[in-house]
Amino acid sequence: MGNSALKAHLETAQKTGVFQLTGKGLTEFPEDLQKLTSNLRTIDLSNNKIELLPPLIGKFSFLKSLALNNNKLTALPEELCKLKKLETLHLNGNHLRQLPASFGQLSALKTLSLSGNQLRTVPTQLSGLRHLDVVDLSKNQIQNVPDTVGELQAIELNLNQNQISQISVQISHCPRLKVLRLEENCLELSMLPQSILSDSQISLLAVEGNLFEIKKLRELEGYDKYMERFTATKKKFA
């Protein structure tokens, strides 16, 4: 990646507000980007080898979308949480174990993808985010879903391919949660809160590949109530 190539990308980004440099073997966040802190709306540096996101990321105050899929990030700087306009954050395929303490300050965030990292729990910081629509935490090392999940505002929560054996009953109190994906986890049927079926907003519950047969789910109390929501939603989108 020569300097002239980077310069050309910077010039394009200045005009378009989009900086995209994927699969170029970058080992660090391009420092030259800070010349464009007021221009950039989108940064995509996926499929590189970036290990560190520098504090200067906090200066991109107009940034709406940030993608760093398939890099080598092990942590995120607190400065990231200053991005008040950020709506989409894609961090799939990194080595993240946790989120910054002030992550809840990303008040505009709608879509968060953290698939294929090393998270061990559903981050409590997510409960403060009021505009979240989709949260993807699939392919992590999550073992349980804590009580704080009840305050999550997301419409869809993807927890496929984790090691979940326990789920807080609070999950049925999520005010907007319609889609809950729990495929390929370690759930016994007795550990699935029945209130998800009988007393929640959830209209799509995906639980294939756990430690019980799907037909056993149909015998649970509240399954008919769940099916009513499922069918009504299907009709709506048919």
mmCIF file of C-alpha atoms in Angstrom:
data_model
loop_
_atom_site.group_PDB
_atom_site.id
_atom_site.type_symbol
_atom_site.label_atom_id
_atom_site.label_comp_id
_atom_site.label_asym_id
_atom_site.label_seq_id
_atom_site.Cartn_x
_atom_site.Cartn_y
_atom_site.Cartn_z
ATOM 1 C CA MET A 1 0.000 0.000 0.000
ATOM 2 C CA GLY A 2 1.968 2.991 -1.245
ATOM 3 C CA ASN A 3 1.543 6.579 -0.122
ATOM 4 C CA SER A 4 0.163 7.680 -3.476
ATOM 5 C CA ALA A 5 -2.559 5.009 -3.297
ATOM 6 C CA LEU A 6 -3.505 6.163 0.181
ATOM 7 C CA LYS A 7 -3.511 9.775 -1.002
ATOM 8 C CA ALA A 8 -5.920 8.909 -3.810
ATOM 9 C CA HIS A 9 -8.215 7.171 -1.320
ATOM 10 C CA LEU A 10 -8.095 10.209 0.960
ATOM 11 C CA GLU A 11 -8.989 12.550 -1.893
ATOM 12 C CA THR A 12 -11.966 10.397 -2.839
ATOM 13 C CA ALA A 13 -13.056 10.220 0.791
ATOM 14 C CA GLN A 14 -12.921 13.996 1.101
ATOM 15 C CA LYS A 15 -15.484 14.259 -1.699
ATOM 16 C CA THR A 16 -17.706 11.294 -0.838
ATOM 17 C CA GLY A 17 -17.509 11.113 2.950
ATOM 18 C CA VAL A 18 -16.683 7.419 2.581
ATOM 19 C CA PHE A 19 -13.274 5.894 3.309
ATOM 20 C CA GLN A 20 -13.062 2.242 2.361
ATOM 21 C CA LEU A 21 -9.794 0.328 2.405
ATOM 22 C CA THR A 22 -10.402 -3.377 2.895
ATOM 23 C CA GLY A 23 -8.156 -6.394 2.557
ATOM 24 C CA LYS A 24 -4.928 -4.407 2.143
ATOM 25 C CA GLY A 25 -2.969 -5.936 5.035
ATOM 26 C CA LEU A 26 -2.999 -2.669 7.022
ATOM 27 C CA THR A 27 -1.499 -3.160 10.473
ATOM 28 C CA GLU A 28 -2.620 0.175 11.843
ATOM 29 C CA PHE A 29 -5.404 2.715 11.540
ATOM 30 C CA PRO A 30 -4.277 5.264 8.896
ATOM 31 C CA GLU A 31 -3.181 8.364 10.862
ATOM 32 C CA ASP A 32 -3.801 10.532 7.772
ATOM 33 C CA LEU A 33 -7.521 10.007 8.211
ATOM 34 C CA GLN A 34 -7.539 12.622 10.961
ATOM 35 C CA LYS A 35 -7.363 15.287 8.242
ATOM 36 C CA LEU A 36 -10.935 14.248 7.385
ATOM 37 C CA THR A 37 -12.557 14.207 10.813
ATOM 38 C CA SER A 38 -15.314 16.589 9.688
ATOM 39 C CA ASN A 39 -15.851 14.929 6.258
ATOM 40 C CA LEU A 40 -16.198 11.264 7.009
ATOM 41 C CA ARG A 41 -19.571 9.593 7.506
ATOM 42 C CA THR A 42 -18.354 6.038 6.784
ATOM 43 C CA ILE A 43 -15.096 4.217 7.523
ATOM 44 C CA ASP A 44 -14.603 0.608 6.416
ATOM 45 C CA LEU A 45 -11.251 -1.000 7.250
ATOM 46 C CA SER A 46 -12.441 -4.612 7.290
ATOM 47 C CA ASN A 47 -10.212 -7.585 6.463
ATOM 48 C CA ASN A 48 -6.946 -6.006 7.539
ATOM 49 C CA LYS A 49 -4.533 -6.732 10.412
ATOM 50 C CA ILE A 50 -5.232 -3.756 12.644
ATOM 51 C CA GLU A 51 -4.471 -4.497 16.307
ATOM 52 C CA LEU A 52 -5.271 -1.134 17.830
ATOM 53 C CA LEU A 53 -7.895 1.530 17.297
ATOM 54 C CA PRO A 54 -6.223 4.841 18.276
ATOM 55 C CA PRO A 55 -7.876 7.409 20.587
ATOM 56 C CA LEU A 56 -8.159 9.793 17.612
ATOM 57 C CA ILE A 57 -11.198 7.744 16.515
ATOM 58 C CA GLY A 58 -13.149 9.914 18.966
ATOM 59 C CA LYS A 59 -12.594 12.968 16.752
ATOM 60 C CA PHE A 60 -14.770 11.708 13.867
ATOM 61 C CA SER A 61 -17.837 13.388 15.259
ATOM 62 C CA PHE A 62 -19.947 12.987 12.081
ATOM 63 C CA LEU A 63 -19.228 9.288 11.637
ATOM 64 C CA LYS A 64 -22.365 7.204 11.084
ATOM 65 C CA SER A 65 -20.861 3.852 10.144
ATOM 66 C CA LEU A 66 -17.665 2.126 11.257
ATOM 67 C CA ALA A 67 -16.643 -1.332 10.044
ATOM 68 C CA LEU A 68 -13.554 -3.166 11.291
ATOM 69 C CA ASN A 69 -14.578 -6.756 10.624
ATOM 70 C CA ASN A 70 -11.842 -9.398 10.559
ATOM 71 C CA ASN A 71 -8.990 -7.473 12.101
ATOM 72 C CA LYS A 72 -6.922 -8.247 15.223
ATOM 73 C CA LEU A 73 -8.490 -5.903 17.767
ATOM 74 C CA THR A 74 -8.269 -7.081 21.372
ATOM 75 C CA ALA A 75 -9.764 -3.936 22.951
ATOM 76 C CA LEU A 76 -11.546 -0.716 22.016
ATOM 77 C CA PRO A 77 -10.584 2.755 23.267
ATOM 78 C CA GLU A 78 -12.986 4.717 25.497
ATOM 79 C CA GLU A 79 -12.711 7.545 22.923
ATOM 80 C CA LEU A 80 -14.830 5.473 20.530
ATOM 81 C CA CYS A 81 -17.777 6.204 22.815
ATOM 82 C CA LYS A 82 -17.682 9.912 21.888
ATOM 83 C CA LEU A 83 -19.190 9.167 18.465
ATOM 84 C CA LYS A 84 -22.658 10.532 19.136
ATOM 85 C CA LYS A 85 -23.833 10.081 15.525
ATOM 86 C CA LEU A 86 -22.598 6.505 15.088
ATOM 87 C CA GLU A 87 -25.489 4.271 13.955
ATOM 88 C CA THR A 88 -23.712 1.155 12.685
ATOM 89 C CA LEU A 89 -20.729 -0.607 14.247
ATOM 90 C CA HIS A 90 -19.384 -3.834 12.724
ATOM 91 C CA LEU A 91 -16.611 -5.580 14.653
ATOM 92 C CA ASN A 92 -17.094 -9.222 13.648
ATOM 93 C CA GLY A 93 -14.109 -11.558 13.690
ATOM 94 C CA ASN A 94 -11.809 -9.784 16.152
ATOM 95 C CA HIS A 95 -10.460 -10.800 19.598
ATOM 96 C CA LEU A 96 -12.589 -8.556 21.806
ATOM 97 C CA ARG A 97 -13.279 -9.741 25.355
ATOM 98 C CA GLN A 98 -15.242 -6.706 26.536
ATOM 99 C CA LEU A 99 -16.601 -3.308 25.550
ATOM 100 C CA PRO A 100 -15.442 0.077 26.898
ATOM 101 C CA ALA A 101 -17.137 1.148 30.148
ATOM 102 C CA SER A 102 -18.777 4.176 28.513
ATOM 103 C CA PHE A 103 -20.095 2.216 25.498
ATOM 104 C CA GLY A 104 -23.631 3.181 26.580
ATOM 105 C CA GLN A 105 -22.878 6.745 25.430
ATOM 106 C CA LEU A 106 -23.130 5.717 21.752
ATOM 107 C CA SER A 107 -26.671 7.024 21.873
ATOM 108 C CA ALA A 108 -27.464 6.833 18.132
ATOM 109 C CA LEU A 109 -26.355 3.209 17.708
ATOM 110 C CA LYS A 110 -28.853 1.031 15.819
ATOM 111 C CA THR A 111 -26.840 -1.945 14.589
ATOM 112 C CA LEU A 112 -24.053 -3.659 16.523
ATOM 113 C CA SER A 113 -22.240 -6.730 15.177
ATOM 114 C CA LEU A 114 -19.761 -8.509 17.430
ATOM 115 C CA SER A 115 -19.953 -12.002 15.973
ATOM 116 C CA GLY A 116 -16.836 -14.141 16.294
ATOM 117 C CA ASN A 117 -15.159 -12.417 19.249
ATOM 118 C CA GLN A 118 -14.311 -13.637 22.772
ATOM 119 C CA LEU A 119 -17.102 -12.112 24.846
ATOM 120 C CA ARG A 120 -18.109 -14.201 27.859
ATOM 121 C CA THR A 121 -21.322 -12.388 28.716
ATOM 122 C CA VAL A 122 -23.914 -10.068 27.199
ATOM 123 C CA PRO A 123 -22.345 -6.650 27.878
ATOM 124 C CA THR A 124 -24.359 -4.686 30.453
ATOM 125 C CA GLN A 125 -23.468 -1.445 28.619
ATOM 126 C CA LEU A 126 -25.932 -2.379 25.856
ATOM 127 C CA SER A 127 -28.893 -1.806 28.172
ATOM 128 C CA GLY A 128 -28.406 1.948 28.032
ATOM 129 C CA LEU A 129 -28.724 2.172 24.258
ATOM 130 C CA ARG A 130 -32.219 3.379 23.380
ATOM 131 C CA HIS A 131 -32.170 3.039 19.587
ATOM 132 C CA LEU A 132 -30.629 -0.394 19.173
ATOM 133 C CA ASP A 133 -32.375 -2.516 16.572
ATOM 134 C CA VAL A 134 -30.052 -5.441 15.906
ATOM 135 C CA VAL A 135 -27.381 -6.914 18.180
ATOM 136 C CA ASP A 136 -25.301 -9.813 16.865
ATOM 137 C CA LEU A 137 -23.301 -11.611 19.579
ATOM 138 C CA SER A 138 -23.145 -14.956 17.795
ATOM 139 C CA LYS A 139 -19.982 -17.116 17.854
ATOM 140 C CA ASN A 140 -18.630 -15.810 21.143
ATOM 141 C CA GLN A 141 -18.032 -17.617 24.460
ATOM 142 C CA ILE A 142 -21.133 -16.415 26.278
ATOM 143 C CA GLN A 143 -22.280 -18.850 28.970
ATOM 144 C CA ASN A 144 -25.157 -17.017 30.571
ATOM 145 C CA VAL A 145 -27.535 -14.157 29.860
ATOM 146 C CA PRO A 146 -27.713 -11.840 32.914
ATOM 147 C CA ASP A 147 -30.649 -9.946 34.460
ATOM 148 C CA THR A 148 -29.568 -6.652 32.849
ATOM 149 C CA VAL A 149 -30.748 -8.067 29.511
ATOM 150 C CA GLY A 150 -34.288 -7.093 30.551
ATOM 151 C CA GLU A 151 -33.460 -3.458 29.796
ATOM 152 C CA LEU A 152 -32.138 -4.184 26.308
ATOM 153 C CA GLN A 153 -34.043 -2.150 23.694
ATOM 154 C CA ALA A 154 -33.068 -4.263 20.677
ATOM 155 C CA ILE A 155 -35.601 -5.740 18.254
ATOM 156 C CA GLU A 156 -33.333 -8.651 17.326
ATOM 157 C CA LEU A 157 -30.755 -10.394 19.517
ATOM 158 C CA ASN A 158 -28.553 -13.060 17.946
ATOM 159 C CA LEU A 159 -26.833 -15.378 20.436
ATOM 160 C CA ASN A 160 -26.314 -18.345 18.100
ATOM 161 C CA GLN A 161 -23.244 -20.546 18.562
ATOM 162 C CA ASN A 162 -22.283 -19.616 22.092
ATOM 163 C CA GLN A 163 -22.108 -21.799 25.218
ATOM 164 C CA ILE A 164 -25.259 -20.523 26.886
ATOM 165 C CA SER A 165 -26.741 -22.789 29.538
ATOM 166 C CA GLN A 166 -28.590 -20.141 31.570
ATOM 167 C CA ILE A 167 -30.898 -17.285 30.605
ATOM 168 C CA SER A 168 -32.365 -14.714 32.948
ATOM 169 C CA VAL A 169 -36.152 -14.686 33.023
ATOM 170 C CA GLN A 170 -35.788 -10.904 32.591
ATOM 171 C CA ILE A 171 -35.288 -11.447 28.870
ATOM 172 C CA SER A 172 -39.060 -11.735 28.511
ATOM 173 C CA HIS A 173 -39.355 -8.120 29.740
ATOM 174 C CA CYS A 174 -37.406 -6.661 26.804
ATOM 175 C CA PRO A 175 -39.824 -4.013 25.529
ATOM 176 C CA ARG A 176 -39.012 -4.298 21.797
ATOM 177 C CA LEU A 177 -37.459 -7.751 21.416
ATOM 178 C CA LYS A 178 -39.156 -9.624 18.581
ATOM 179 C CA VAL A 179 -36.430 -11.995 17.349
ATOM 180 C CA LEU A 180 -34.323 -14.114 19.712
ATOM 181 C CA ARG A 181 -31.754 -16.464 18.190
ATOM 182 C CA LEU A 182 -30.287 -19.111 20.494
ATOM 183 C CA GLU A 183 -29.287 -21.834 18.041
ATOM 184 C CA GLU A 184 -26.403 -24.177 18.859
ATOM 185 C CA ASN A 185 -26.000 -23.443 22.546
ATOM 186 C CA CYS A 186 -26.001 -25.674 25.660
ATOM 187 C CA LEU A 187 -29.564 -25.090 26.834
ATOM 188 C CA GLU A 188 -31.621 -27.716 28.624
ATOM 189 C CA LEU A 189 -35.343 -27.229 28.090
ATOM 190 C CA SER A 190 -35.803 -26.539 31.819
ATOM 191 C CA MET A 191 -33.397 -23.586 31.549
ATOM 192 C CA LEU A 192 -35.439 -21.808 28.888
ATOM 193 C CA PRO A 193 -37.709 -19.329 30.725
ATOM 194 C CA GLN A 194 -41.323 -20.221 29.873
ATOM 195 C CA SER A 195 -42.241 -16.547 30.070
ATOM 196 C CA ILE A 196 -40.456 -16.106 26.723
ATOM 197 C CA LEU A 197 -43.352 -18.088 25.275
ATOM 198 C CA SER A 198 -46.246 -16.994 27.442
ATOM 199 C CA ASP A 199 -45.414 -13.437 28.357
ATOM 200 C CA SER A 200 -43.043 -11.597 26.001
ATOM 201 C CA GLN A 201 -43.019 -9.682 22.705
ATOM 202 C CA ILE A 202 -40.869 -12.356 21.046
ATOM 203 C CA SER A 203 -42.443 -13.630 17.846
ATOM 204 C CA LEU A 204 -39.479 -15.582 16.484
ATOM 205 C CA LEU A 205 -37.567 -17.886 18.819
ATOM 206 C CA ALA A 206 -34.826 -19.931 17.140
ATOM 207 C CA VAL A 207 -33.528 -22.694 19.437
ATOM 208 C CA GLU A 208 -32.407 -25.521 17.138
ATOM 209 C CA GLY A 209 -29.231 -27.327 18.133
ATOM 210 C CA ASN A 210 -29.563 -27.228 21.920
ATOM 211 C CA LEU A 211 -29.837 -30.079 24.442
ATOM 212 C CA PHE A 212 -33.501 -30.808 23.792
ATOM 213 C CA GLU A 213 -35.743 -31.848 20.951
ATOM 214 C CA ILE A 214 -37.687 -29.037 19.319
ATOM 215 C CA LYS A 215 -40.942 -30.991 19.590
ATOM 216 C CA LYS A 216 -40.587 -30.864 23.417
ATOM 217 C CA LEU A 217 -40.812 -27.084 23.171
ATOM 218 C CA ARG A 218 -44.320 -27.457 21.774
ATOM 219 C CA GLU A 219 -45.441 -29.148 24.974
ATOM 220 C CA LEU A 220 -44.526 -26.185 27.152
ATOM 221 C CA GLU A 221 -47.152 -23.967 28.686
ATOM 222 C CA GLY A 222 -47.462 -20.757 26.700
ATOM 223 C CA TYR A 223 -46.369 -22.297 23.400
ATOM 224 C CA ASP A 224 -49.778 -21.583 21.862
ATOM 225 C CA LYS A 225 -49.486 -17.912 22.860
ATOM 226 C CA TYR A 226 -46.070 -17.784 21.209
ATOM 227 C CA MET A 227 -47.481 -19.391 18.055
ATOM 228 C CA GLU A 228 -50.180 -16.705 17.901
ATOM 229 C CA ARG A 229 -47.508 -13.992 17.846
ATOM 230 C CA PHE A 230 -45.409 -15.992 15.377
ATOM 231 C CA THR A 231 -48.318 -16.427 12.967
ATOM 232 C CA ALA A 232 -49.462 -12.804 13.268
ATOM 233 C CA THR A 233 -45.948 -11.590 12.429
ATOM 234 C CA LYS A 234 -45.683 -13.980 9.504
ATOM 235 C CA LYS A 235 -48.942 -12.651 8.087
ATOM 236 C CA LYS A 236 -47.714 -9.119 8.447
ATOM 237 C CA PHE A 237 -44.647 -9.828 6.318
ATOM 238 C CA ALA A 238 -46.321 -12.213 3.873
#
